[in-house]
Amino acid sequence: MKTGHVDGALPAVSFENLTLGYDRHPAVHHITGDIPRGALLAIVGSNGAGKSTLLKALVGELKPLSGRIDYHGHHRNDIAYLPQVVEIDRSFPISVFDCVAMGLWREIGASGGIDGACAARVAGALEAVHLTALANRPVGALSGGQFQRVLFARLLLQDAKIILLDEPFRAVDAKTIIDLIGLIERWHAEGRTVVAVLHDIDLVRRHFPQTLLLAREVLAWGDTPAVLTPVNLDRSRRFNEGVDEHATVCHHDEARETA
Amino acid sequence: MIDALLEPFTEFAFMRRALVGSLAISMTAPPIGVFLMLRRMSLMGDAMGHAILPGAAIGYLLAGLSLFAMSLGGFAAGLAVALAAGLVARSRVIREDASLAGFYLLSLALGVFLVSVHGTNVDLLHVLFGSVLALDDAALLLVAGIATVSLLTLAALYRPLVLECFDPHFLRSVSRWSSPTHLIFLVLVVLNLVAGFQALGTLMAVGIMLLPAVSSRFWADSAGAMIAVAIVAAFVSSVAGLLISYHYSVPTGPTVILACGAFYLFSMFAGRRGGALWGLMPRKHLEA
């Protein structure tokens, strides 16, 4: 992964000595590496390891403390993001159909109409997540798992080159997980880059060819079987998420330059 | 019966003006109220009503009973409070409701201070509580102009506004509309309160903005339908309030808002979506 562009293609996104954090305390510390185009990458790590922080930085919600992210020509519109905590007001009076249709924003914008072709695509997305029967129900009437399907249907319509999922399978039953994994593998087959923060190691082993094991710093990054070894997982579990209030200034970069 | 309904409007020009002014306000304030409610900012309308009061008072003290000066003063004060509250909230130290409370209380205290220092004045009180029966041409034009601008802006802003209420995170991730939408919406809130205080007074103006909006949730299942219900409810309440105040010689502004309030109570009781009446008569559930 870090060896660069063997096949000559640009990566989807590159981290260049990236440090992210809150109030100067790093949550992600000096990360360097490429996410190849078309990768299906799982990000794994303990609580507080910086997984969600990394995704937030990728969508531009968090400015790096140092280092940078190279998007290789991708724009913010090329990136779709499903956050861990959605701020969605589920009591809002909006139908499932309308909610999913907002995935077309990039095409219809603030005032474009939804014509027959668009409506057919929305119907197709609803069909893909098995929600056709509920299209006209208000979103407030859905269960947690059904609502997660709605969000996936919206992602489907966003038609993004890079898709970031932060713990997409929380509070979702086994059957729904299978359906949603099916969508993720479909995106992968279409050549999209998919990055998902996950906790279920077995699921990652079965469905994600590549894994980034994070513990504030990169513990391991590469092919999943090589990353998720007992030794690495043990190191990940021993990660101490506490923030040292009296931490001194990091001199990592100076040390590297003089070396 | 028909006479009692029509005669006040056919006989008296001031009643016709009041009718036109009420119609204009009913077209625009309730949709704003629907979005305030959907954004869980219902009480913000009340806070802004208080924030406008000192601005109008300053306008009055500087220029006398001048529609222009008081409207401008009210608009400036309301906008200053809304923007200051919004900007402080963006810094994420305190939430918007807390920063709004801080600024509107400051503004209100300043207004009361100014009015007290310069002595109370019956005219001023009259204005603060509205005068729908004394709308002159300039006031009507102002109210109608604000209604027109508000409706056009709402139409243009409808989709981002719905998303900003429903899923602000998503709106921020797909476009740059989020902050402008929020700011323009705040301007609309202030504009409509200014329009309302010409007719109903700064305090009662909040009533026609919010009561029909809150009631509409008991009848409708989509934002569009809620807006339609709220507009009709506001207009019917206005006409009812005007007629009752005419026939029984009671103050107009509060009567209009009481009519809105009566509709609110009725909606809670009989509303198709969750009204108490339907809870008393449970229907058999469906198969799926």
Coordinates of C-alpha atoms in Angstrom, one line a residue:
Chain A
M1 CA 0.0 0.0 0.0
K2 CA 2.6 2.5 1.1
T3 CA 4.9 1.4 -1.7
G4 CA 3.2 3.8 -4.0
H5 CA 1.7 3.5 -7.5
V6 CA 2.9 0.2 -8.9
D7 CA 0.3 0.1 -11.6
G8 CA 0.9 3.8 -12.5
A9 CA -2.5 4.9 -11.4
L10 CA -2.9 7.7 -8.9
P11 CA -4.2 6.7 -5.5
A12 CA -7.6 8.0 -4.5
V13 CA -6.3 9.8 -1.5
S14 CA -2.9 10.2 0.2
F15 CA -1.9 11.1 3.7
E16 CA 1.3 13.0 4.0
N17 CA 2.6 13.0 7.6
L18 CA -0.9 13.8 8.7
T19 CA -1.6 14.7 12.3
L20 CA -5.2 15.4 13.4
G21 CA -6.5 16.3 16.8
Y22 CA -8.5 18.4 19.2
D23 CA -7.1 21.2 21.2
R24 CA -3.6 20.4 20.1
H25 CA -3.8 16.8 21.4
P26 CA -3.3 14.5 18.5
A27 CA -6.0 11.8 17.8
V28 CA -4.2 10.7 14.7
H29 CA -0.4 11.0 14.8
H30 CA 1.9 11.3 11.8
I31 CA 0.2 9.1 9.3
T32 CA 1.6 8.6 5.8
G33 CA 0.2 6.4 3.1
D34 CA -2.0 6.0 0.1
I35 CA -5.5 4.7 -0.3
P36 CA -5.5 3.2 -3.8
R37 CA -8.3 3.9 -6.3
G38 CA -10.9 1.2 -6.1
A39 CA -9.7 0.0 -2.7
L40 CA -12.1 -1.7 -0.2
L41 CA -10.4 -0.7 3.0
A42 CA -11.5 -1.3 6.6
I43 CA -10.2 0.9 9.4
V44 CA -9.9 -1.0 12.6
G45 CA -8.8 0.0 16.1
S46 CA -9.8 0.5 19.7
N47 CA -12.0 3.3 20.9
G48 CA -10.2 6.6 20.7
A49 CA -7.7 5.2 18.1
G50 CA -8.6 8.0 15.7
K51 CA -10.7 6.2 13.2
S52 CA -13.7 8.6 13.0
T53 CA -11.3 11.5 13.2
L54 CA -9.5 10.3 10.1
L55 CA -12.8 10.2 8.2
K56 CA -13.8 13.6 9.4
A57 CA -10.6 15.0 8.1
L58 CA -11.1 13.3 4.8
V59 CA -14.5 15.1 4.3
G60 CA -12.9 18.4 5.4
E61 CA -14.8 18.7 8.7
L62 CA -11.5 18.8 10.6
K63 CA -8.4 20.8 9.7
P64 CA -5.1 18.9 10.1
L65 CA -2.9 20.1 13.0
S66 CA 0.0 19.3 10.6
G67 CA 0.7 17.5 7.4
R68 CA -1.8 17.3 4.6
I69 CA -4.2 15.2 2.6
D70 CA -3.8 14.9 -1.1
Y71 CA -7.0 14.2 -2.9
H72 CA -5.4 13.8 -6.3
G73 CA -8.0 15.9 -8.1
H74 CA -11.0 14.6 -6.2
H75 CA -13.5 17.3 -5.1
R76 CA -15.7 17.3 -2.1
N77 CA -18.6 16.3 -4.3
D78 CA -16.7 13.1 -5.2
I79 CA -16.8 12.0 -1.6
A80 CA -19.9 10.6 0.1
Y81 CA -19.8 10.2 3.9
L82 CA -22.0 8.4 6.4
P83 CA -21.1 9.7 9.8
Q84 CA -21.2 7.6 13.0
V85 CA -23.6 9.9 14.8
V86 CA -26.2 11.2 12.3
E87 CA -27.7 14.5 13.4
I88 CA -30.9 13.6 11.5
D89 CA -34.2 14.7 13.0
R90 CA -36.2 11.4 12.6
S91 CA -39.4 13.2 13.7
F92 CA -39.2 15.5 10.6
P93 CA -42.2 15.1 8.4
I94 CA -40.5 13.8 5.2
S95 CA -41.2 10.6 3.3
V96 CA -38.7 7.8 2.7
F97 CA -38.8 8.6 -1.0
D98 CA -38.0 12.3 -0.5
C99 CA -35.2 11.5 1.9
V100 CA -33.5 9.1 -0.5
A101 CA -34.1 11.5 -3.4
M102 CA -31.8 14.1 -1.7
G103 CA -28.9 11.8 -2.7
L104 CA -29.4 13.4 -6.1
W105 CA -28.5 16.8 -4.7
R106 CA -25.3 17.0 -6.8
E107 CA -27.5 16.8 -10.0
I108 CA -30.6 18.6 -9.0
G109 CA -29.2 21.1 -6.6
A110 CA -31.3 23.5 -4.6
S111 CA -34.1 24.0 -7.1
G112 CA -33.9 21.4 -9.9
G113 CA -37.0 19.2 -10.4
I114 CA -37.2 15.5 -10.0
D115 CA -38.2 14.2 -13.4
G116 CA -39.4 10.7 -14.4
A117 CA -35.8 9.5 -14.9
C118 CA -34.7 10.8 -11.5
A119 CA -37.8 9.2 -9.8
A120 CA -37.0 5.9 -11.5
R121 CA -33.4 6.0 -10.1
V122 CA -34.8 6.8 -6.6
A123 CA -37.2 3.8 -7.0
G124 CA -34.2 1.7 -8.1
A125 CA -32.2 2.7 -5.0
L126 CA -35.1 1.9 -2.8
E127 CA -35.4 -1.5 -4.5
A128 CA -31.7 -2.2 -3.9
V129 CA -32.2 -1.8 -0.2
H130 CA -35.6 -3.6 -0.2
L131 CA -37.6 -0.6 0.9
T132 CA -39.9 -0.2 -2.1
A133 CA -43.0 -1.0 0.0
L134 CA -42.2 1.8 2.5
A135 CA -41.4 4.6 0.0
N136 CA -44.3 6.7 1.0
R137 CA -44.1 6.2 4.7
P138 CA -42.6 9.0 6.9
V139 CA -39.0 8.3 8.0
G140 CA -40.2 8.5 11.6
A141 CA -42.1 5.2 11.1
L142 CA -39.0 3.2 10.3
S143 CA -37.0 1.0 12.6
G144 CA -33.3 1.6 13.2
G145 CA -32.2 -1.0 10.6
Q146 CA -34.7 0.2 8.0
F147 CA -33.4 3.8 8.5
Q148 CA -29.8 2.6 8.0
R149 CA -31.0 1.1 4.7
V150 CA -32.5 4.5 3.7
L151 CA -29.2 6.2 4.3
F152 CA -27.5 3.5 2.1
A153 CA -30.0 4.1 -0.6
R154 CA -29.2 7.8 -0.4
L155 CA -25.5 7.0 -0.7
L156 CA -26.2 4.9 -3.7
L157 CA -27.7 7.9 -5.5
Q158 CA -24.9 10.2 -4.5
D159 CA -22.9 8.2 -7.1
A160 CA -19.6 9.2 -5.4
K161 CA -16.1 8.0 -6.4
I162 CA -15.1 7.8 -2.7
I163 CA -17.5 6.4 -0.1
L164 CA -16.7 6.8 3.6
L165 CA -18.7 4.8 6.2
D166 CA -18.3 5.3 9.9
E167 CA -19.5 2.2 11.7
P168 CA -22.3 1.6 9.2
F169 CA -23.5 -1.6 10.9
R170 CA -24.2 -0.4 14.4
A171 CA -27.5 -1.6 15.7
V172 CA -28.3 -3.4 12.5
D173 CA -29.5 -7.1 12.3
A174 CA -27.6 -9.9 10.5
K175 CA -29.9 -9.9 7.5
T176 CA -29.5 -6.2 7.0
I177 CA -25.8 -6.4 7.3
I178 CA -25.7 -9.0 4.5
D179 CA -27.8 -6.7 2.3
L180 CA -25.6 -3.7 3.0
I181 CA -22.4 -5.7 2.5
G182 CA -23.9 -6.6 -0.8
L183 CA -24.2 -2.9 -1.7
I184 CA -20.6 -2.2 -0.6
E185 CA -19.3 -5.1 -2.7
R186 CA -21.3 -3.7 -5.6
W187 CA -19.6 -0.3 -5.1
H188 CA -16.2 -2.1 -5.0
A189 CA -17.0 -3.9 -8.2
E190 CA -17.9 -0.6 -9.9
G191 CA -14.4 0.6 -9.1
R192 CA -15.4 3.0 -6.3
T193 CA -13.1 3.5 -3.3
V194 CA -14.8 2.4 -0.1
V195 CA -13.4 3.1 3.3
A196 CA -15.3 1.8 6.3
V197 CA -14.7 2.0 10.1
L198 CA -15.6 -1.3 11.6
H199 CA -15.4 -3.2 14.8
D200 CA -16.3 -6.7 13.7
I201 CA -13.0 -8.4 12.9
D202 CA -14.6 -11.5 11.4
L203 CA -16.6 -9.4 9.1
V204 CA -13.5 -7.5 8.0
R205 CA -11.7 -10.7 7.4
R206 CA -14.5 -12.0 5.2
H207 CA -15.3 -8.9 3.1
F208 CA -12.5 -6.4 3.2
P209 CA -9.3 -7.2 1.2
Q210 CA -7.4 -4.4 2.9
T211 CA -7.2 -3.1 6.4
L212 CA -5.7 -0.1 8.3
L213 CA -5.1 -0.9 11.9
L214 CA -5.0 2.4 13.8
A215 CA -3.9 3.2 17.3
R216 CA -3.4 7.0 17.0
E217 CA -0.5 5.9 14.8
V218 CA -0.5 3.3 12.0
L219 CA 0.0 -0.2 13.6
A220 CA -0.3 -2.0 10.3
W221 CA -1.7 -1.2 6.9
G222 CA -2.0 -3.6 4.0
D223 CA -3.6 -6.8 3.0
T224 CA -6.1 -7.9 5.7
P225 CA -4.6 -11.3 6.5
A226 CA -1.2 -9.7 7.0
V227 CA -2.6 -6.9 9.2
L228 CA -5.1 -8.7 11.4
T229 CA -2.5 -11.0 13.0
P230 CA -2.8 -12.0 16.7
V231 CA 0.3 -10.0 17.5
N232 CA -1.1 -6.8 15.8
L233 CA -4.5 -7.2 17.4
D234 CA -2.9 -7.6 20.8
R235 CA -1.0 -4.4 20.3
S236 CA -4.2 -2.6 19.2
R237 CA -6.0 -3.8 22.3
R238 CA -3.3 -2.5 24.6
F239 CA -3.6 1.0 23.0
N240 CA -4.1 3.6 25.7
E241 CA -6.7 6.1 24.7
G242 CA -6.1 8.5 27.6
V243 CA -5.0 12.0 26.8
D244 CA -2.0 13.2 28.8
E245 CA -3.0 16.7 29.9
H246 CA 0.7 17.5 30.5
A247 CA 2.0 16.2 27.2
T248 CA 4.9 18.1 25.8
V249 CA 5.3 19.5 22.3
C250 CA 5.9 16.8 19.7
H251 CA 9.3 17.0 17.9
H252 CA 8.7 14.1 15.6
D253 CA 9.2 16.1 12.4
E254 CA 12.4 17.8 13.6
A255 CA 13.8 14.5 14.7
R256 CA 13.0 13.1 11.2
E257 CA 14.7 16.0 9.4
T258 CA 17.9 15.8 11.4
A259 CA 18.1 12.0 11.1
Chain B
M1 CA -75.8 36.2 9.5
I2 CA -74.1 36.9 6.2
D3 CA -74.5 40.6 7.0
A4 CA -72.6 40.2 10.2
L5 CA -69.8 38.6 8.4
L6 CA -69.6 41.0 5.4
E7 CA -71.0 44.3 6.7
P8 CA -67.9 45.4 8.7
F9 CA -65.7 45.0 5.6
T10 CA -68.1 46.6 3.1
E11 CA -68.9 49.5 5.4
F12 CA -65.5 50.5 6.7
A13 CA -62.3 51.1 4.9
F14 CA -60.2 50.5 8.0
M15 CA -61.7 47.0 8.3
R16 CA -60.8 46.3 4.6
R17 CA -57.2 47.5 5.3
A18 CA -57.0 45.3 8.3
L19 CA -58.3 42.4 6.2
V20 CA -55.7 43.0 3.5
G21 CA -52.9 43.4 6.1
S22 CA -53.9 40.2 7.9
L23 CA -54.0 38.3 4.7
A24 CA -50.5 39.4 3.8
I25 CA -49.1 38.5 7.2
S26 CA -51.0 35.2 7.2
M27 CA -49.4 34.2 3.9
T28 CA -45.9 34.6 5.1
A29 CA -45.5 34.4 8.9
P30 CA -46.9 30.9 9.3
P31 CA -44.6 29.2 6.8
I32 CA -41.7 30.8 8.6
G33 CA -43.2 29.5 11.9
V34 CA -43.4 26.0 10.4
F35 CA -39.7 26.0 9.7
L36 CA -38.9 27.5 13.1
M37 CA -40.8 24.7 14.7
L38 CA -39.2 22.0 12.4
R39 CA -35.8 23.4 13.4
R40 CA -36.9 23.1 17.1
M41 CA -36.4 26.9 17.4
S42 CA -40.1 27.7 18.3
L43 CA -39.1 29.8 21.2
M44 CA -36.6 31.7 19.1
G45 CA -39.6 33.6 17.6
D46 CA -40.5 34.8 21.0
A47 CA -37.0 35.8 21.9
M48 CA -36.7 37.7 18.6
G49 CA -40.0 39.4 19.3
H50 CA -38.5 40.8 22.5
A51 CA -35.2 41.7 20.7
I52 CA -37.1 43.8 18.2
L53 CA -38.9 45.9 20.8
P54 CA -36.0 48.1 21.9
G55 CA -35.1 48.8 18.3
A56 CA -38.6 50.0 17.5
A57 CA -38.4 52.1 20.7
I58 CA -35.2 53.7 19.7
G59 CA -36.7 54.5 16.3
Y60 CA -39.6 56.0 18.0
L61 CA -37.5 58.1 20.4
L62 CA -35.4 59.4 17.5
A63 CA -38.1 60.1 14.9
G64 CA -41.4 60.0 16.7
L65 CA -44.3 57.8 15.5
S66 CA -42.6 57.1 12.2
L67 CA -43.3 53.8 10.5
F68 CA -40.0 53.9 8.7
A69 CA -37.9 54.7 11.7
M70 CA -39.5 52.1 13.9
S71 CA -39.5 49.4 11.3
L72 CA -35.9 50.0 10.5
G73 CA -35.0 50.2 14.2
G74 CA -36.8 46.9 14.9
F75 CA -35.2 45.2 11.9
A76 CA -31.7 46.4 12.8
A77 CA -32.1 45.3 16.5
G78 CA -33.6 41.9 15.6
L79 CA -31.0 41.2 12.9
A80 CA -28.1 42.2 15.2
V81 CA -29.3 39.9 18.0
A82 CA -30.0 37.0 15.5
L83 CA -26.6 37.3 13.8
A84 CA -24.7 37.8 17.0
A85 CA -26.3 34.8 18.5
G86 CA -25.7 32.7 15.4
L87 CA -22.1 33.7 15.1
V88 CA -21.3 33.0 18.8
A89 CA -23.1 29.6 18.4
R90 CA -20.8 28.8 15.4
S91 CA -17.9 29.0 17.7
R92 CA -19.4 25.9 19.4
V93 CA -18.6 27.0 23.0
I94 CA -22.3 27.5 23.8
R95 CA -25.4 26.4 21.8
E96 CA -27.5 28.8 19.8
D97 CA -30.4 28.9 22.2
A98 CA -28.1 29.9 25.1
S99 CA -26.3 32.6 23.1
L100 CA -29.7 33.9 21.8
A101 CA -31.1 34.1 25.3
G102 CA -28.0 36.1 26.3
F103 CA -28.3 38.6 23.5
Y104 CA -32.1 39.1 23.5
L105 CA -32.2 39.7 27.3
L106 CA -29.4 42.3 26.8
S107 CA -31.4 43.9 24.0
L108 CA -34.7 43.8 26.0
A109 CA -33.1 45.4 29.0
L110 CA -31.6 48.1 26.9
G111 CA -35.1 48.8 25.4
V112 CA -36.8 49.0 28.8
F113 CA -34.0 51.2 30.0
L114 CA -34.4 53.6 27.1
V115 CA -38.1 53.8 27.4
S116 CA -38.0 54.4 31.1
V117 CA -35.4 57.1 30.9
H118 CA -37.5 59.0 28.3
G119 CA -40.7 58.5 30.2
T120 CA -43.5 56.2 29.2
N121 CA -45.8 57.2 26.4
V122 CA -49.2 56.1 25.5
D123 CA -48.5 56.2 21.8
L124 CA -45.5 54.1 22.2
L125 CA -47.4 51.4 24.1
H126 CA -50.1 51.6 21.5
V127 CA -47.5 50.8 18.9
L128 CA -45.8 48.1 20.8
F129 CA -49.1 46.3 21.1
G130 CA -50.1 46.9 17.5
S131 CA -52.8 48.7 15.7
V132 CA -54.3 46.5 12.9
L133 CA -57.3 48.9 12.7
A134 CA -55.0 51.8 11.9
L135 CA -52.9 50.5 9.0
D136 CA -52.1 53.4 6.6
D137 CA -51.0 53.0 3.0
A138 CA -47.3 53.0 3.9
A139 CA -47.8 50.3 6.5
L140 CA -49.8 48.1 4.1
L141 CA -47.2 48.5 1.4
L142 CA -44.5 47.6 3.9
V143 CA -46.4 44.5 5.1
A144 CA -47.3 43.4 1.5
G145 CA -43.7 44.0 0.4
I146 CA -42.2 41.9 3.1
A147 CA -44.7 39.2 2.4
T148 CA -43.8 39.1 -1.2
V149 CA -40.0 39.1 -0.6
S150 CA -40.5 36.4 2.1
L151 CA -42.6 34.1 -0.1
L152 CA -40.2 34.3 -3.1
T153 CA -37.2 33.7 -0.9
L154 CA -38.9 30.8 0.9
A155 CA -39.7 29.3 -2.5
A156 CA -36.1 29.6 -3.7
L157 CA -34.7 28.3 -0.4
Y158 CA -37.2 25.6 0.2
R159 CA -35.1 22.5 -0.4
P160 CA -32.0 23.6 1.4
L161 CA -34.1 24.8 4.3
V162 CA -35.8 21.4 4.6
L163 CA -32.5 19.7 4.5
E164 CA -31.0 22.2 7.0
C165 CA -33.8 21.2 9.4
F166 CA -33.8 17.5 8.6
D167 CA -30.2 16.6 8.1
P168 CA -27.8 19.6 8.4
H169 CA -24.8 17.3 8.3
F170 CA -25.8 16.0 4.9
L171 CA -26.4 19.4 3.5
R172 CA -23.0 20.5 4.7
S173 CA -21.4 17.5 3.0
V174 CA -23.0 18.0 -0.4
S175 CA -23.1 21.8 -0.7
R176 CA -22.1 25.2 0.7
W177 CA -25.8 26.2 1.2
S178 CA -25.9 25.5 4.9
S179 CA -24.6 28.7 6.4
P180 CA -26.2 31.0 3.9
T181 CA -29.5 29.2 4.3
H182 CA -29.4 29.6 8.1
L183 CA -28.5 33.3 7.8
I184 CA -31.1 34.2 5.2
F185 CA -33.7 32.3 7.3
L186 CA -32.9 34.4 10.3
V187 CA -33.3 37.6 8.2
L188 CA -36.7 36.3 7.1
V189 CA -37.7 35.7 10.7
V190 CA -36.8 39.2 11.7
L191 CA -38.5 40.7 8.6
N192 CA -41.7 38.9 9.3
L193 CA -41.8 40.0 13.0
V194 CA -41.3 43.5 11.8
A195 CA -44.2 43.1 9.4
G196 CA -46.3 41.6 12.2
F197 CA -45.6 44.3 14.7
Q198 CA -47.2 46.9 12.4
A199 CA -50.5 45.1 12.8
L200 CA -50.3 43.1 16.0
G201 CA -47.5 44.5 18.0
T202 CA -44.1 43.0 18.7
L203 CA -45.3 40.5 21.2
M204 CA -48.5 39.4 19.4
A205 CA -46.7 39.0 16.0
V206 CA -45.0 35.9 17.3
G207 CA -48.4 34.4 17.9
I208 CA -49.5 34.4 14.3
M209 CA -46.1 33.1 13.3
L210 CA -46.1 30.1 15.6
L211 CA -49.6 29.1 16.7
P212 CA -50.9 28.1 13.2
A213 CA -47.5 26.4 12.5
V214 CA -47.6 24.3 15.7
S215 CA -51.3 23.4 15.1
S216 CA -50.6 22.3 11.5
R217 CA -48.4 19.4 12.7
F218 CA -51.6 17.8 14.0
W219 CA -53.1 17.8 10.5
A220 CA -50.3 17.2 8.0
D221 CA -47.5 14.8 7.4
S222 CA -45.3 16.8 5.1
A223 CA -43.7 20.2 5.4
G224 CA -45.6 21.4 2.3
A225 CA -48.9 20.4 3.7
M226 CA -48.1 21.9 7.1
I227 CA -47.4 25.2 5.4
A228 CA -50.7 25.1 3.6
V229 CA -52.7 24.2 6.7
A230 CA -50.8 26.9 8.7
I231 CA -51.6 29.7 6.1
V232 CA -55.3 28.8 6.0
A233 CA -55.5 28.6 9.8
A234 CA -53.8 31.9 10.2
F235 CA -56.1 33.7 7.7
V236 CA -59.3 32.2 9.1
S237 CA -58.2 33.1 12.6
S238 CA -57.4 36.7 11.5
V239 CA -60.8 37.1 9.9
A240 CA -62.5 35.6 12.9
G241 CA -60.5 37.8 15.2
L242 CA -61.3 41.0 13.3
L243 CA -65.1 40.2 13.3
I244 CA -65.2 39.3 16.9
S245 CA -63.3 42.4 17.9
Y246 CA -65.6 44.5 15.7
H247 CA -68.9 43.1 17.0
Y248 CA -67.9 42.9 20.6
S249 CA -65.6 46.0 20.8
V250 CA -62.6 44.1 22.2
P251 CA -58.9 44.7 21.3
T252 CA -58.1 43.3 17.9
G253 CA -54.5 42.1 18.1
P254 CA -55.0 39.8 21.1
T255 CA -58.4 38.6 19.7
V256 CA -56.7 37.5 16.5
I257 CA -54.0 35.6 18.4
L258 CA -56.7 34.1 20.8
A259 CA -58.5 32.8 17.6
C260 CA -55.2 31.2 16.5
G261 CA -54.9 29.7 20.0
A262 CA -58.4 28.3 19.8
F263 CA -57.5 26.6 16.6
Y264 CA -54.4 25.2 18.4
L265 CA -56.5 23.7 21.2
F266 CA -59.0 22.4 18.6
S267 CA -56.1 20.7 16.7
M268 CA -54.7 19.1 19.8
F269 CA -58.2 17.6 20.3
A270 CA -59.4 16.8 16.8
G271 CA -56.2 16.8 14.7
R272 CA -56.0 13.9 12.3
R273 CA -52.3 13.2 13.3
G274 CA -52.3 12.4 17.0
G275 CA -55.3 14.5 18.2
A276 CA -56.7 13.4 21.5
L277 CA -60.1 12.5 20.0
W278 CA -58.6 9.8 17.8
G279 CA -56.9 8.3 20.8
L280 CA -60.3 7.9 22.5
M281 CA -61.7 6.0 19.5
P282 CA -59.0 3.5 18.6
R283 CA -59.5 1.8 15.2
K284 CA -58.5 -1.8 14.6
H285 CA -54.9 -2.2 13.4
L286 CA -54.1 -3.3 9.9
E287 CA -52.6 -6.6 8.9
A288 CA -49.3 -5.2 7.7

